[in-house]
PDB file of C-alpha atoms in Angstrom:
ATOM      1  CA  MET A   1      -1.492  -4.563  17.475  1.00 75.00           C
ATOM      2  CA  LYS A   2      -5.239  -3.565  17.972  1.00 86.00           C
ATOM      3  CA  LEU A   3      -6.803  -2.079  15.474  1.00 90.00           C
ATOM      4  CA  SER A   4      -8.472   0.086  17.401  1.00 90.00           C
ATOM      5  CA  ASP A   5      -5.235   1.857  18.442  1.00 90.00           C
ATOM      6  CA  MET A   6      -4.754   3.288  14.685  1.00 92.00           C
ATOM      7  CA  GLN A   7      -5.623   6.828  13.830  1.00 90.00           C
ATOM      8  CA  LEU A   8      -7.731   5.185  10.961  1.00 91.00           C
ATOM      9  CA  PHE A   9     -10.162   3.012  13.376  1.00 91.00           C
ATOM     10  CA  ARG A  10      -9.977   5.910  16.046  1.00 91.00           C
ATOM     11  CA  GLY A  11     -13.008   6.045  18.348  1.00 90.00           C
ATOM     12  CA  LEU A  12     -14.253   2.699  17.038  1.00 90.00           C
ATOM     13  CA  GLU A  13     -14.600  -0.646  19.239  1.00 90.00           C
ATOM     14  CA  GLU A  14     -12.919  -3.998  18.007  1.00 90.00           C
ATOM     15  CA  ASP A  15     -16.504  -4.994  16.983  1.00 89.00           C
ATOM     16  CA  ASP A  16     -17.213  -2.129  15.230  1.00 89.00           C
ATOM     17  CA  ILE A  17     -14.012  -2.482  13.155  1.00 91.00           C
ATOM     18  CA  SER A  18     -14.614  -5.955  12.388  1.00 89.00           C
ATOM     19  CA  SER A  19     -18.254  -5.152  10.917  1.00 86.00           C
ATOM     20  CA  LEU A  20     -16.499  -2.175   9.015  1.00 86.00           C
ATOM     21  CA  LEU A  21     -13.849  -4.537   7.775  1.00 88.00           C
ATOM     22  CA  SER A  22     -16.564  -7.057   6.640  1.00 85.00           C
ATOM     23  CA  CYS A  23     -18.418  -4.469   4.965  1.00 81.00           C
ATOM     24  CA  LEU A  24     -15.375  -3.275   2.966  1.00 81.00           C
ATOM     25  CA  ASN A  25     -14.658  -6.779   1.935  1.00 83.00           C
ATOM     26  CA  SER A  26     -11.191  -6.667   3.532  1.00 89.00           C
ATOM     27  CA  VAL A  27      -8.603  -9.592   3.041  1.00 91.00           C
ATOM     28  CA  LYS A  28      -5.530 -10.067   5.037  1.00 93.00           C
ATOM     29  CA  ARG A  29      -2.417 -10.966   3.072  1.00 94.00           C
ATOM     30  CA  ASN A  30       1.266 -11.631   3.827  1.00 95.00           C
ATOM     31  CA  TYR A  31       4.160 -10.421   1.398  1.00 96.00           C
ATOM     32  CA  LYS A  32       7.983 -11.402   1.428  1.00 95.00           C
ATOM     33  CA  LYS A  33      10.633  -8.847   1.778  1.00 92.00           C
ATOM     34  CA  GLY A  34      11.286  -6.906  -1.260  1.00 89.00           C
ATOM     35  CA  GLU A  35       7.709  -8.198  -3.015  1.00 93.00           C
ATOM     36  CA  VAL A  36       5.592  -5.622  -4.642  1.00 92.00           C
ATOM     37  CA  ILE A  37       2.391  -5.093  -2.936  1.00 93.00           C
ATOM     38  CA  LEU A  38       0.716  -2.533  -5.353  1.00 89.00           C
ATOM     39  CA  SER A  39       2.120  -1.576  -8.839  1.00 86.00           C
ATOM     40  CA  GLU A  40       2.352   2.043 -10.198  1.00 80.00           C
ATOM     41  CA  GLY A  41      -1.079   2.774 -11.784  1.00 78.00           C
ATOM     42  CA  SER A  42      -2.987   0.071 -10.463  1.00 81.00           C
ATOM     43  CA  ILE A  43      -6.734   0.682  -9.805  1.00 79.00           C
ATOM     44  CA  ILE A  44      -7.642  -0.186  -6.424  1.00 80.00           C
ATOM     45  CA  GLU A  45     -10.818   0.319  -4.034  1.00 77.00           C
ATOM     46  CA  ASN A  46      -9.100  -0.611  -0.538  1.00 80.00           C
ATOM     47  CA  ILE A  47      -6.767   1.107   1.683  1.00 87.00           C
ATOM     48  CA  GLY A  48      -3.467  -1.002   2.424  1.00 91.00           C
ATOM     49  CA  ILE A  49      -2.638  -1.311   6.227  1.00 93.00           C
ATOM     50  CA  VAL A  50       0.631  -2.494   7.380  1.00 94.00           C
ATOM     51  CA  LEU A  51      -0.005  -4.848  10.593  1.00 93.00           C
ATOM     52  CA  SER A  52       3.924  -5.770  10.874  1.00 93.00           C
ATOM     53  CA  GLY A  53       6.777  -5.329   8.928  1.00 94.00           C
ATOM     54  CA  MET A  54       7.732  -2.059   7.014  1.00 93.00           C
ATOM     55  CA  ALA A  55       6.501  -1.164   3.378  1.00 94.00           C
ATOM     56  CA  MET A  56       8.351   1.548   1.163  1.00 92.00           C
ATOM     57  CA  ILE A  57       6.627   4.001  -0.639  1.00 91.00           C
ATOM     58  CA  SER A  58       8.360   4.139  -4.236  1.00 90.00           C
ATOM     59  CA  CYS A  59       8.342   5.300  -7.815  1.00 87.00           C
ATOM     60  CA  ASN A  60      10.062   4.331 -10.837  1.00 86.00           C
ATOM     61  CA  ASP A  61      10.991   6.194 -13.942  1.00 86.00           C
ATOM     62  CA  ILE A  62      11.063   4.893 -17.446  1.00 85.00           C
ATOM     63  CA  TRP A  63      14.834   4.235 -16.927  1.00 89.00           C
ATOM     64  CA  GLY A  64      14.207   2.221 -14.072  1.00 86.00           C
ATOM     65  CA  ASN A  65      15.513   4.868 -11.271  1.00 86.00           C
ATOM     66  CA  THR A  66      13.926   4.414  -8.101  1.00 86.00           C
ATOM     67  CA  GLY A  67      12.676   7.040  -5.669  1.00 87.00           C
ATOM     68  CA  ILE A  68      11.674   6.547  -2.230  1.00 90.00           C
ATOM     69  CA  LEU A  69       8.896   8.769  -1.153  1.00 88.00           C
ATOM     70  CA  GLY A  70       8.278   7.408   2.315  1.00 88.00           C
ATOM     71  CA  SER A  71       7.943   4.301   4.450  1.00 91.00           C
ATOM     72  CA  VAL A  72       4.943   2.545   5.963  1.00 93.00           C
ATOM     73  CA  ALA A  73       5.372   1.409   9.615  1.00 92.00           C
ATOM     74  CA  PRO A  74       3.100  -1.066  11.625  1.00 93.00           C
ATOM     75  CA  GLY A  75      -0.323   0.494  12.229  1.00 91.00           C
ATOM     76  CA  SER A  76      -0.068   3.020   9.546  1.00 91.00           C
ATOM     77  CA  VAL A  77      -1.993   2.983   5.817  1.00 91.00           C
ATOM     78  CA  PHE A  78      -0.976   3.242   2.376  1.00 90.00           C
ATOM     79  CA  ALA A  79      -2.877   3.895  -1.012  1.00 87.00           C
ATOM     80  CA  GLU A  80      -5.330   5.563   0.873  1.00 86.00           C
ATOM     81  CA  VAL A  81      -5.469   8.742  -1.722  1.00 80.00           C
ATOM     82  CA  TYR A  82      -5.863   6.229  -4.718  1.00 76.00           C
ATOM     83  CA  ALA A  83      -8.855   4.234  -2.732  1.00 72.00           C
ATOM     84  CA  CYS A  84     -10.909   7.435  -2.095  1.00 73.00           C
ATOM     85  CA  ILE A  85     -11.135   8.095  -6.075  1.00 70.00           C
ATOM     86  CA  PRO A  86     -13.207   5.330  -7.034  1.00 61.00           C
ATOM     87  CA  GLY A  87     -15.205   6.272  -3.692  1.00 63.00           C
ATOM     88  CA  ARG A  88     -15.813   2.815  -2.255  1.00 59.00           C
ATOM     89  CA  VAL A  89     -14.258   3.493   1.129  1.00 64.00           C
ATOM     90  CA  LEU A  90     -15.921   7.085   1.396  1.00 65.00           C
ATOM     91  CA  THR A  91     -19.480   5.429   0.133  1.00 66.00           C
ATOM     92  CA  THR A  92     -22.121   4.513   2.530  1.00 61.00           C
ATOM     93  CA  CYS A  93     -22.821   1.121   2.440  1.00 63.00           C
ATOM     94  CA  THR A  94     -26.164  -0.591   1.678  1.00 65.00           C
ATOM     95  CA  ASN A  95     -26.204  -1.652   5.107  1.00 64.00           C
ATOM     96  CA  ALA A  96     -26.221   1.679   6.181  1.00 60.00           C
ATOM     97  CA  CYS A  97     -23.487   0.827   8.785  1.00 67.00           C
ATOM     98  CA  PRO A  98     -22.867   4.167  11.380  1.00 73.00           C
ATOM     99  CA  PHE A  99     -19.146   3.236  10.930  1.00 78.00           C
ATOM    100  CA  HIS A 100     -18.469   4.922   7.739  1.00 77.00           C
ATOM    101  CA  THR A 101     -18.789   8.626   8.647  1.00 79.00           C
ATOM    102  CA  ASN A 102     -16.133   8.132  11.378  1.00 83.00           C
ATOM    103  CA  LEU A 103     -13.905   6.113   8.847  1.00 83.00           C
ATOM    104  CA  ALA A 104     -14.166   8.976   6.681  1.00 81.00           C
ATOM    105  CA  ARG A 105     -13.446  11.644   9.334  1.00 84.00           C
ATOM    106  CA  ASN A 106     -10.445   9.592  10.581  1.00 88.00           C
ATOM    107  CA  LEU A 107      -9.255   8.981   6.859  1.00 87.00           C
ATOM    108  CA  LEU A 108      -9.205  12.834   6.275  1.00 87.00           C
ATOM    109  CA  THR A 109      -6.751  12.991   9.135  1.00 89.00           C
ATOM    110  CA  VAL A 110      -4.404  10.517   8.132  1.00 89.00           C
ATOM    111  CA  CYS A 111      -4.473  12.003   4.482  1.00 88.00           C
ATOM    112  CA  ALA A 112      -3.306  15.358   6.284  1.00 90.00           C
ATOM    113  CA  HIS A 113      -0.829  13.657   8.112  1.00 88.00           C
ATOM    114  CA  LYS A 114       0.557  11.960   4.745  1.00 87.00           C
ATOM    115  CA  SER A 115       0.421  15.542   2.939  1.00 89.00           C
ATOM    116  CA  LEU A 116       2.604  16.880   5.705  1.00 89.00           C
ATOM    117  CA  GLN A 117       5.193  13.872   5.689  1.00 87.00           C
ATOM    118  CA  LEU A 118       5.518  14.812   1.832  1.00 88.00           C
ATOM    119  CA  SER A 119       5.852  18.341   2.697  1.00 90.00           C
ATOM    120  CA  GLN A 120       8.871  17.399   5.028  1.00 91.00           C
ATOM    121  CA  ARG A 121      10.613  15.355   2.232  1.00 91.00           C
ATOM    122  CA  ILE A 122      10.318  18.400  -0.211  1.00 92.00           C
ATOM    123  CA  LEU A 123      12.083  20.343   2.783  1.00 92.00           C
ATOM    124  CA  HIS A 124      14.698  17.765   3.051  1.00 94.00           C
ATOM    125  CA  THR A 125      15.595  17.719  -0.348  1.00 94.00           C
ATOM    126  CA  SER A 126      15.647  21.548  -0.945  1.00 94.00           C
ATOM    127  CA  SER A 127      19.334  21.738  -0.054  1.00 95.00           C
ATOM    128  CA  LYS A 128      21.704  21.760  -2.404  1.00 95.00           C
ATOM    129  CA  SER A 129      24.270  20.003  -0.335  1.00 97.00           C
ATOM    130  CA  ILE A 130      24.184  16.198   0.542  1.00 97.00           C
ATOM    131  CA  ARG A 131      25.235  17.525   4.083  1.00 97.00           C
ATOM    132  CA  GLY A 132      22.227  19.838   4.233  1.00 97.00           C
ATOM    133  CA  ARG A 133      19.789  17.054   3.061  1.00 97.00           C
ATOM    134  CA  LEU A 134      21.295  14.357   5.709  1.00 98.00           C
ATOM    135  CA  MET A 135      20.963  17.063   8.561  1.00 97.00           C
ATOM    136  CA  SER A 136      17.584  18.115   7.682  1.00 96.00           C
ATOM    137  CA  TYR A 137      16.217  14.769   7.493  1.00 97.00           C
ATOM    138  CA  PHE A 138      18.367  13.749  11.090  1.00 97.00           C
ATOM    139  CA  SER A 139      16.860  16.801  12.622  1.00 96.00           C
ATOM    140  CA  GLU A 140      13.380  16.003  11.875  1.00 95.00           C
ATOM    141  CA  CYS A 141      14.152  11.959  12.771  1.00 96.00           C
ATOM    142  CA  ALA A 142      15.554  13.666  16.388  1.00 96.00           C
ATOM    143  CA  LYS A 143      12.528  15.809  16.951  1.00 95.00           C
ATOM    144  CA  HIS A 144      10.375  12.648  16.326  1.00 93.00           C
ATOM    145  CA  ALA A 145      12.165  10.747  18.502  1.00 96.00           C
ATOM    146  CA  GLY A 146      12.581  13.174  21.222  1.00 96.00           C
ATOM    147  CA  SER A 147      16.304  12.297  21.522  1.00 97.00           C
ATOM    148  CA  ASN A 148      19.502  12.884  19.712  1.00 96.00           C
ATOM    149  CA  SER A 149      19.663   9.011  19.007  1.00 97.00           C
ATOM    150  CA  PHE A 150      17.276   7.445  17.055  1.00 97.00           C
ATOM    151  CA  LEU A 151      16.716   4.713  14.322  1.00 96.00           C
ATOM    152  CA  ILE A 152      15.835   5.584  10.841  1.00 97.00           C
ATOM    153  CA  PRO A 153      13.666   3.001   8.716  1.00 94.00           C
ATOM    154  CA  TYR A 154      16.014   2.951   5.837  1.00 95.00           C
ATOM    155  CA  ASN A 155      19.143   1.367   4.594  1.00 95.00           C
ATOM    156  CA  ARG A 156      21.905   3.171   2.848  1.00 96.00           C
ATOM    157  CA  GLN A 157      20.143   2.832  -0.477  1.00 95.00           C
ATOM    158  CA  GLN A 158      16.795   3.738   0.455  1.00 95.00           C
ATOM    159  CA  LEU A 159      18.032   6.807   2.500  1.00 96.00           C
ATOM    160  CA  ALA A 160      19.941   7.943  -0.752  1.00 96.00           C
ATOM    161  CA  ASP A 161      16.600   7.373  -2.705  1.00 94.00           C
ATOM    162  CA  TYR A 162      14.628   9.104  -0.186  1.00 94.00           C
ATOM    163  CA  LEU A 163      16.980  12.258  -0.161  1.00 96.00           C
ATOM    164  CA  ASN A 164      17.393  11.983  -3.931  1.00 94.00           C
ATOM    165  CA  VAL A 165      21.261  11.698  -4.012  1.00 96.00           C
ATOM    166  CA  ASP A 166      23.835   9.269  -5.224  1.00 96.00           C
ATOM    167  CA  ARG A 167      24.666   6.318  -2.450  1.00 96.00           C
ATOM    168  CA  SER A 168      28.131   6.449  -2.775  1.00 98.00           C
ATOM    169  CA  THR A 169      28.631  10.285  -2.465  1.00 97.00           C
ATOM    170  CA  MET A 170      26.097  10.133   0.352  1.00 98.00           C
ATOM    171  CA  CYS A 171      28.125   7.427   2.082  1.00 97.00           C
ATOM    172  CA  ASN A 172      31.121   9.249   1.955  1.00 98.00           C
ATOM    173  CA  GLU A 173      29.223  12.302   3.237  1.00 98.00           C
ATOM    174  CA  LEU A 174      28.295  10.474   6.234  1.00 98.00           C
ATOM    175  CA  SER A 175      31.755   9.214   6.988  1.00 97.00           C
ATOM    176  CA  LYS A 176      33.140  13.030   6.961  1.00 98.00           C
ATOM    177  CA  MET A 177      30.227  14.029   9.153  1.00 97.00           C
ATOM    178  CA  GLN A 178      31.299  11.346  11.839  1.00 97.00           C
ATOM    179  CA  LYS A 179      34.929  12.438  11.181  1.00 97.00           C
ATOM    180  CA  ASP A 180      33.854  16.003  12.051  1.00 96.00           C
ATOM    181  CA  GLY A 181      32.419  14.873  15.146  1.00 96.00           C
ATOM    182  CA  MET A 182      28.845  15.910  13.820  1.00 96.00           C
ATOM    183  CA  ILE A 183      27.132  12.314  14.218  1.00 97.00           C
ATOM    184  CA  GLU A 184      27.937   8.663  15.048  1.00 97.00           C
ATOM    185  CA  TYR A 185      26.110   5.905  13.232  1.00 96.00           C
ATOM    186  CA  LYS A 186      26.124   2.238  13.259  1.00 94.00           C
ATOM    187  CA  LYS A 187      23.603   0.517  10.652  1.00 92.00           C
ATOM    188  CA  ASN A 188      20.512   2.642  10.911  1.00 94.00           C
ATOM    189  CA  ARG A 189      21.386   4.210  14.520  1.00 97.00           C
ATOM    190  CA  ILE A 190      22.237   7.792  14.132  1.00 97.00           C
ATOM    191  CA  LEU A 191      23.616   9.770  17.116  1.00 97.00           C
ATOM    192  CA  LEU A 192      23.711  13.786  16.473  1.00 96.00           C
ATOM    193  CA  LYS A 193      26.410  15.149  18.401  1.00 93.00           C
ATOM    194  CA  ASP A 194      26.260  18.517  19.905  1.00 79.00           C
TER     195      ASP A 194
END
């Protein structure tokens, strides 16, 4: 994946991006599946960028219940809002490199897209029925894919957490929807039927 293809670095050449990453003291890290990348309440000054794999954005309540807020695919960023609070990402460096202005503009675009994603999650969870929540989410996935057949980024537990429903009840509803001829599914592949 080329960093210059990412929304965050739009308008910058690879050499410019390398200079900017050096200026921001960036580091590259690998994480194992299920490993926590960033804990709630952590103070950070950097933006996370997923180069490969998938990261889940979740929150836990004091009883240990997990809520999935979204997923981060390769080429996408996370913790961008928190990185802006201390200001390092938005502050011009001592080298006065011209790339910070471009980064700030791109970061605003990234934040706007994330805001829209959270608004969509609110829309998906507004239905009182599990079927309504599933169909709202599947409809959005189909629009995004440009097809009635698409892959979802979540396993069953993660989908239930994202839609804020009980997993077993949701799985029962998926089976009913398949029996009713509304959908076909196999693992993460969903087909919406006419």
